[in-house]
Every structure is written in C-alpha cells, then in structure tokens.
Coordinates of C-alpha atoms and ligand atoms in Angstrom, one line a residue:
X1 CA 230.0 167.3 129.4
X2 CA 233.0 166.5 127.3
X3 CA 233.0 170.1 126.1
X4 CA 232.8 171.5 129.6
X5 CA 235.7 169.3 130.6
X6 CA 238.0 170.5 127.8
X7 CA 237.0 174.2 128.5
X8 CA 238.1 173.7 132.1
X9 CA 241.3 172.0 131.0
X10 CA 242.2 175.0 128.8
X11 CA 241.3 177.4 131.5
X12 CA 243.6 175.5 134.0
X13 CA 246.4 175.6 131.5
X14 CA 246.0 179.4 130.9
X15 CA 246.0 180.0 134.6
X16 CA 249.1 178.0 135.1
X17 CA 251.0 179.9 132.4
X18 CA 249.8 183.3 133.8
X19 CA 250.8 182.1 137.3
X20 CA 254.4 181.4 136.4
X21 CA 255.1 184.3 134.1
X22 CA 256.6 187.5 135.4
X23 CA 254.3 190.3 136.4
X24 CA 256.3 193.3 135.3
X25 CA 259.4 193.0 133.0
X26 CA 262.1 191.3 135.0
X27 CA 260.6 192.2 138.3
X28 CA 259.3 189.8 141.0
X29 CA 258.0 186.6 139.5
X30 CA 255.7 184.0 141.0
X31 CA 256.1 180.3 140.3
X32 CA 253.3 177.7 140.0
X33 CA 253.2 177.1 143.8
X34 CA 252.6 180.9 144.2
X35 CA 256.0 181.3 146.0
X36 CA 257.7 184.6 145.3
X37 CA 260.9 184.3 143.3
X38 CA 263.6 186.8 144.5
X39 CA 264.9 189.0 141.7
X40 CA 268.3 190.9 142.0
X41 CA 269.0 193.8 139.7
X42 CA 272.7 193.9 139.2
X43 CA 275.4 195.5 137.1
X44 CA 279.1 195.2 136.4
X45 CA 280.8 198.6 136.0
X46 CA 282.4 197.5 132.7
X47 CA 282.1 194.1 131.0
X48 CA 285.6 194.8 129.5
X49 CA 287.2 194.3 133.0
X50 CA 289.1 191.0 133.3
X51 CA 288.4 190.5 136.9
X52 CA 284.8 191.7 137.1
X53 CA 283.6 190.0 134.0
X54 CA 285.9 187.0 134.2
X55 CA 285.5 186.1 137.8
X56 CA 282.8 188.0 139.7
X57 CA 280.0 188.1 137.1
X58 CA 280.0 184.3 136.4
X59 CA 280.3 183.6 140.1
X60 CA 277.3 185.8 140.8
X61 CA 275.2 183.8 138.3
X62 CA 276.4 180.5 139.6
X63 CA 275.6 181.3 143.3
X64 CA 272.3 182.9 142.3
X65 CA 271.3 179.8 140.4
X66 CA 272.4 177.6 143.3
X67 CA 270.2 179.6 145.7
X68 CA 267.2 179.7 143.3
X69 CA 267.4 183.4 143.0
X70 CA 267.0 185.3 139.7
X71 CA 269.8 187.8 138.8
X72 CA 269.8 190.2 135.9
X73 CA 273.3 191.6 135.2
X74 CA 273.7 194.6 133.0
X75 CA 276.9 196.3 131.6
X76 CA 277.3 199.9 132.8
X77 CA 280.1 200.4 130.1
X78 CA 282.2 202.5 132.6
X79 CA 279.6 205.3 132.6
X80 CA 278.1 206.4 135.9
X81 CA 275.1 208.1 134.1
X82 CA 274.3 204.9 132.4
X83 CA 274.3 203.1 135.7
X84 CA 272.0 205.7 137.2
X85 CA 269.5 205.0 134.4
X86 CA 269.9 201.2 134.8
X87 CA 269.1 201.6 138.5
X88 CA 266.0 203.6 137.7
X89 CA 264.9 200.8 135.3
X90 CA 265.5 198.1 137.9
X91 CA 263.4 200.1 140.4
X92 CA 260.6 200.5 137.8
X93 CA 260.7 196.7 137.3
X94 CA 260.2 196.2 141.0
X95 CA 263.4 194.1 141.7
X96 CA 263.7 192.9 145.3
X97 CA 267.4 193.7 145.7
X98 CA 269.9 196.0 144.0
X99 CA 273.5 194.6 143.7
X100 CA 275.6 197.5 142.4
X101 CA 279.2 197.8 141.2
X102 CA 279.6 201.6 141.1
X103 CA 281.3 203.1 138.2
X104 CA 282.4 206.1 140.2
X105 CA 283.0 205.3 143.8
X106 CA 282.4 209.0 144.6
X107 CA 278.8 208.7 143.2
X108 CA 277.5 206.2 145.7
X109 CA 275.1 208.7 147.4
X110 CA 273.1 209.1 144.1
X111 CA 272.5 205.3 144.0
X112 CA 271.9 205.0 147.7
X113 CA 269.3 207.8 147.6
X114 CA 267.4 206.1 144.7
X115 CA 267.3 202.8 146.6
X116 CA 266.2 204.5 149.8
X117 CA 263.4 206.4 148.1
X118 CA 262.2 203.1 146.5
X119 CA 262.7 201.2 149.8
X120 CA 264.8 198.5 148.0
X121 CA 267.7 197.0 149.9
X122 CA 271.1 197.8 148.2
X123 CA 274.3 195.8 148.2
X124 CA 277.3 197.7 146.8
X125 CA 280.3 195.5 145.8
X126 CA 283.9 195.8 144.5
X127 CA 284.0 199.6 144.5
X128 CA 283.6 201.0 148.0
X129 CA 281.8 204.3 148.4
X130 CA 284.2 207.1 149.0
X131 CA 281.8 210.0 150.0
X132 CA 281.9 210.7 153.7
X133 CA 278.8 209.3 155.4
X134 CA 277.3 207.8 152.3
X135 CA 276.8 204.4 153.9
X136 CA 275.0 206.0 156.9
X137 CA 272.3 207.5 154.6
X138 CA 270.3 204.4 154.5
X139 CA 269.8 201.5 156.9
X140 CA 269.4 199.0 154.1
X141 CA 272.7 199.5 152.2
X142 CA 275.7 197.2 152.7
X143 CA 279.1 196.7 151.0
X144 CA 280.9 193.6 149.9
X145 CA 284.6 193.9 149.0
X146 CA 288.0 193.7 150.6
X147 CA 290.2 195.6 153.0
X148 CA 291.9 197.5 150.1
X149 CA 295.2 198.1 151.9
X150 CA 295.8 194.5 152.5
X151 CA 296.5 193.7 148.9
X152 CA 299.2 196.4 148.9
X153 CA 300.7 195.1 152.1
X154 CA 300.8 191.5 150.9
X155 CA 302.1 192.4 147.5
X156 CA 304.7 194.7 149.1
X157 CA 305.9 192.1 151.6
X158 CA 306.3 189.6 148.7
X159 CA 308.3 192.1 146.7
X160 CA 310.5 193.0 149.6
X161 CA 311.3 189.4 150.4
X162 CA 312.2 188.6 146.7
X163 CA 314.2 191.8 146.4
X164 CA 316.3 190.8 149.5
X165 CA 316.8 187.3 148.1
X166 CA 317.9 188.5 144.6
X167 CA 320.9 190.9 144.9
X168 CA 321.1 191.1 141.1
X169 CA 317.7 192.7 140.8
X170 CA 319.4 195.9 141.8
X171 CA 320.8 196.3 138.3
X172 CA 322.6 199.5 138.8
X173 CA 323.8 198.5 142.3
X174 CA 322.7 201.8 143.9
X175 CA 320.8 200.0 146.7
X176 CA 317.5 201.6 145.6
X177 CA 314.6 200.0 143.8
X178 CA 313.9 201.8 140.5
X179 CA 310.2 201.0 139.9
X180 CA 307.4 201.8 137.5
X181 CA 303.8 201.4 138.7
X182 CA 300.6 200.7 136.8
X183 CA 297.9 202.1 139.1
X184 CA 294.4 201.4 137.8
X185 CA 291.5 203.8 138.3
X186 CA 292.4 207.0 140.2
X187 CA 290.1 207.5 143.2
X188 CA 289.3 203.8 143.4
X189 CA 290.0 202.8 147.0
X190 CA 291.7 199.6 145.8
X191 CA 294.0 201.5 143.4
X192 CA 294.8 204.2 145.9
X193 CA 295.5 201.8 148.8
X194 CA 297.5 199.3 146.8
X195 CA 299.7 202.1 145.4
X196 CA 300.4 203.4 148.9
X197 CA 301.0 200.2 150.7
X198 CA 303.0 198.2 148.2
X199 CA 305.6 200.9 148.2
X200 CA 305.4 201.5 151.9
X201 CA 306.6 197.9 152.4
X202 CA 310.0 198.9 151.1
X203 CA 310.0 202.0 153.3
X204 CA 309.2 199.8 156.3
X205 CA 312.0 197.4 155.4
X206 CA 314.4 200.3 155.1
X207 CA 314.9 199.8 151.4
X208 CA 315.0 203.1 149.5
X209 CA 312.9 203.4 146.3
X210 CA 312.8 205.6 143.3
X211 CA 309.6 205.9 141.3
X212 CA 310.5 206.2 137.6
X213 CA 306.9 206.5 136.5
X214 CA 303.4 205.8 137.5
X215 CA 300.3 205.7 135.3
X216 CA 296.6 205.6 136.2
X217 CA 294.2 203.7 134.0
X218 CA 290.4 204.0 134.6
X219 CA 289.9 200.7 132.7
X220 CA 292.6 198.7 134.6
X221 CA 293.3 197.2 131.2
X222 CA 295.8 194.9 129.5
X223 CA 296.0 197.2 126.4
X224 CA 296.7 200.2 128.6
X225 CA 299.4 198.2 130.5
X226 CA 301.0 197.1 127.2
X227 CA 301.1 200.6 125.8
X228 CA 302.5 202.2 128.9
X229 CA 305.1 199.5 129.5
X230 CA 306.3 199.8 125.9
X231 CA 306.7 203.6 126.3
X232 CA 308.6 203.1 129.6
X233 CA 310.9 200.5 128.1
X234 CA 311.6 203.0 125.3
X235 CA 312.4 205.9 127.7
X236 CA 314.0 204.1 130.7
X237 CA 315.2 200.9 129.2
X238 CA 317.5 199.0 131.5
X239 CA 316.9 201.3 134.4
X240 CA 313.6 199.7 135.3
X241 CA 314.2 197.1 138.1
X242 CA 310.6 196.4 139.2
X243 CA 307.1 196.6 137.7
X244 CA 304.4 197.0 140.2
X245 CA 300.9 196.4 138.9
X246 CA 297.7 197.0 140.9
X247 CA 295.9 194.3 139.0
X248 CA 296.8 191.3 136.9
X249 CA 295.1 192.6 133.8
X250 CA 297.6 195.5 133.5
X251 CA 300.5 193.1 134.4
X252 CA 299.6 190.9 131.4
X253 CA 300.0 194.0 129.2
X254 CA 303.4 194.8 130.8
X255 CA 304.5 191.2 130.3
X256 CA 303.5 191.3 126.7
X257 CA 305.4 194.6 126.1
X258 CA 308.5 193.0 127.8
X259 CA 308.3 189.9 125.6
X260 CA 308.1 192.0 122.5
X261 CA 311.4 193.7 123.5
X262 CA 312.9 190.5 124.7
X263 CA 313.4 191.7 128.2
X264 CA 312.3 190.3 131.5
X265 CA 311.9 192.5 134.7
X266 CA 310.3 191.3 137.9
X267 CA 306.6 192.0 137.8
X268 CA 303.8 191.6 140.3
X269 CA 300.0 191.8 140.1
X270 CA 296.8 191.5 142.1
X271 CA 293.7 189.3 141.5
X272 CA 295.3 185.8 140.9
X273 CA 293.5 185.4 137.5
X274 CA 294.0 182.0 135.8
X275 CA 296.3 183.6 133.3
X276 CA 298.5 185.0 136.1
X277 CA 298.9 181.6 137.6
X278 CA 300.0 180.4 134.2
X279 CA 302.5 183.3 133.9
X280 CA 303.9 182.4 137.4
X281 CA 304.2 178.8 136.3
X282 CA 306.1 179.9 133.2
X283 CA 308.4 182.2 135.3
X284 CA 307.0 185.3 133.5
X285 CA 305.4 186.8 136.6
X286 CA 306.8 186.8 140.1
X287 CA 303.7 187.0 142.2
X288 CA 300.1 188.1 142.6
X289 CA 297.5 188.4 145.4
X290 CA 294.3 186.5 145.4
X291 CA 291.4 188.9 145.1
X292 CA 288.7 186.4 146.0
X293 CA 286.0 187.4 143.6
X294 CA 284.2 184.1 143.9
X295 CA 283.7 184.5 147.6
X296 CA 282.8 188.2 147.1
X297 CA 280.0 187.1 144.7
X298 CA 278.9 184.4 147.2
X299 CA 278.7 187.1 149.9
X300 CA 276.6 189.3 147.6
X301 CA 274.1 186.5 147.1
X302 CA 274.1 185.3 150.7
X303 CA 273.3 188.8 151.9
X304 CA 270.7 189.4 149.2
X305 CA 268.9 186.2 150.1
X306 CA 268.8 187.0 153.8
X307 CA 267.7 190.6 153.3
X308 CA 265.0 189.6 150.8
X309 CA 263.7 187.2 153.3
X310 CA 263.6 189.8 156.0
X311 CA 266.5 188.4 158.0
X312 CA 269.6 189.9 159.3
X313 CA 272.0 190.2 156.3
X314 CA 274.6 187.8 157.7
X315 CA 272.3 185.4 159.5
X316 CA 273.4 181.7 159.0
X317 CA 276.6 182.7 157.1
X318 CA 280.3 182.9 158.0
X319 CA 280.5 186.6 157.0
X320 CA 281.0 189.5 159.4
X321 CA 280.1 193.1 159.0
X322 CA 282.4 195.9 160.2
X323 CA 281.4 199.3 161.5
X324 CA 280.7 200.6 158.0
X325 CA 278.5 197.7 157.2
X326 CA 281.1 196.0 155.0
X327 CA 281.9 192.4 154.4
X328 CA 285.6 192.2 153.7
X329 CA 286.9 189.0 152.0
X330 CA 290.5 188.4 152.8
X331 CA 293.4 188.6 150.2
X332 CA 296.0 185.8 150.0
X333 CA 299.6 185.9 148.7
X334 CA 300.2 183.9 145.6
X335 CA 303.9 183.0 144.9
X336 CA 305.9 180.6 142.8
X337 CA 305.7 178.3 145.8
X338 CA 302.0 178.1 146.3
X339 CA 300.4 179.2 143.0
X340 CA 299.3 175.6 142.2
X341 CA 296.9 175.6 145.1
X342 CA 294.9 178.3 143.4
X343 CA 294.5 176.5 140.1
Ligands
LIG1 C1 290.4 194.4 140.9 C2 290.7 195.0 139.5 C3 289.4 195.5 138.9 C4 288.8 196.5 139.8 C5 287.5 197.0 139.3 C6 289.7 195.5 141.7 O1 289.4 195.0 143.0 O2 291.6 194.0 141.5 O3 291.2 194.0 138.7 O4 289.7 196.1 137.7 O5 288.6 195.9 141.1 O6 286.8 197.8 140.2
LIG2 CA1 318.7 200.1 141.8

C-alpha cells in the first residue's frame, strides 16, 4: 500500500512537470491549470539602436510580464535576411503572435506573406511598411508607431520659434539658416518625413534656409553622428548655424564632436531619451521630441493580447486604428521649459 502511494506520488509529480513545460521550443506553453500561455515572437531590428534597445525593448518585456504574456525578443542585427529566418523559426515554434520591427520597411510583404501562410497574427511596430498595399494583403496584420511627419512638424516649430527669439543665431547675418542635417536610415518613413517637415517649418514661417550638408545613416548611431559632425566642423567651421538631428542618438554624437572642438551650435533631436533630457538640462541641447516608445510597446502588448484571445485588437483599450490599421502614438515637444516633466 505504502509502495503504491509513493508510485502514485511520483507519477503525479511527473505529470505536473510535463504539464507546465513547453511543448515545442518557445512555442505555446500550458501552465498547471491547463490554461494556455500566450507567446509572442518578437524582434528588434538592431540591438545597437539607442531608442529601440534602450526604450522599446525593455518596455515590451515589462508590459508582457504585467499582462502574463511570454515574449521572446531576438536581435535582427540590421539584416532583413536574418529577420526572415527568425520569423520562420518563430512560426516553426508555433508562437501565437508575431511582433516585428522590420529591418527594411520595403520588405514588409515578405513577412506579411509568411504570417498569412501560417495564419499567425502579425503586429509590425516602429518601421512602417512602405510597399503599396502591403497592409491590405492580410486581415490579421496591424501597425503600431507614430504619425511620422508630426515629429518633423513639432521639431520644426520649436526651431523656428527659437531662431526668431535668438537674432545672434544668424551668425553671418544673411537672414538665412545655414544648417546641417543628420538624417538616419534612408527610406525609413520616420527619417524621410522628419527631414521634410522640420525644414518645411522654416519655409512656412518665411525664413529662408541653406542646407550645407545632409548625411543618411542606416544605424541612426551616435558614432556616425560624431564622425559626420567632426567632418562638417572641419569643412564648414563657423558657417554652421543649426544642427538638425532626426534622432537623439545622432545628436549625442554631434554634441560630442562640438565639445571636442570647443564649439556650441544649436542642436535638436527626436526621441527624448534620458541622456537628451540631461543635455537639455545642461544647455547642450536645445530641444527634442518625445517619441513615446513606452506607449508604443504598451500598444503592441495590448493588441497582441486581444488578438490572441480572439477579440477585436483595440477592444477595452484607449488606442484607435486608422484606415491603414495603424495605431499612432502622439509625439510631444520637449523644450528647456518642460523637459523636467519627462524625467
Ligand atoms: C527613432 C530612432 C530609431 C528608429 C529605428 C525612430 O522612430 O526615432 O531613434 O533609430 O526609429 O527604426
Ligand atoms: Ca545665416
């Protein structure tokens, strides 16, 4: 009798362990109560990106934890081919949702097709698909990001206001803004729209501009910003009156290059990273625009949870979807007057 009891005990334990272990790699898992755990297969296009790795990725983990959802986040190392393979692996593992940060915004259809064939819902985030009609290929694909142009509009308005308030910024007194611009990834909707709309704000205000130089950088990186700014300071020196940066990461590099040369030129970024707030506090940066990565991550998790539970993606949330199935989290101006609110 005693023996039978202990055999039964061991059996129960074995069953319990089997019950809570995952069935296939990191695919769907079942807990002791037999409820299905939702698994999200996710990536970041490049772990080297300040904004994606510093803000969005930790927030994805945080919100997934809070929601009791499992998320596996892999690094696509800025290679679209690598991402394609990672998606195949996630599909093989049987994940419930794919949350994908495209490497190449013009390769969305490849990923959408894979998700569609596997019948797995797909949430794209941060890099919006640029191929015509891509989002219409599949009824279970959505996008979470921003209205790209708004960052440029907000940054541009900030620069125009500051330019008007500081007559001495026009160093050569020709009434024109001689600027350099650090662009970020060519073809990225954020980089393209920010470039266009930040400069357009001067046109709209009737202030003529002269572009001394503009440099794309597929990595949006601090090192790239540093190198480029050092080169520009060497070639244009005092002629540069304004440094427009499409993200804070590149602005940090530009600030560093200026410090090395002992010069200070008005500089603006986008993202509102912690370090940018510190630079604004120190008077080394003139403004930035909050790119609300935390709420973008929250939206990704909210939508994932709903979709995995067979609900409407935005049910019970405060998000709205536009006509191309996108949630767009608003940008906010960050200036020397209000930066402390973002700390
Ligand atoms: C951010 C950049 C980032 C890029 C990556 C943009 O929205 O502002 O900092 O490098 O996304 O895709
Ligand atoms: Ca000038």
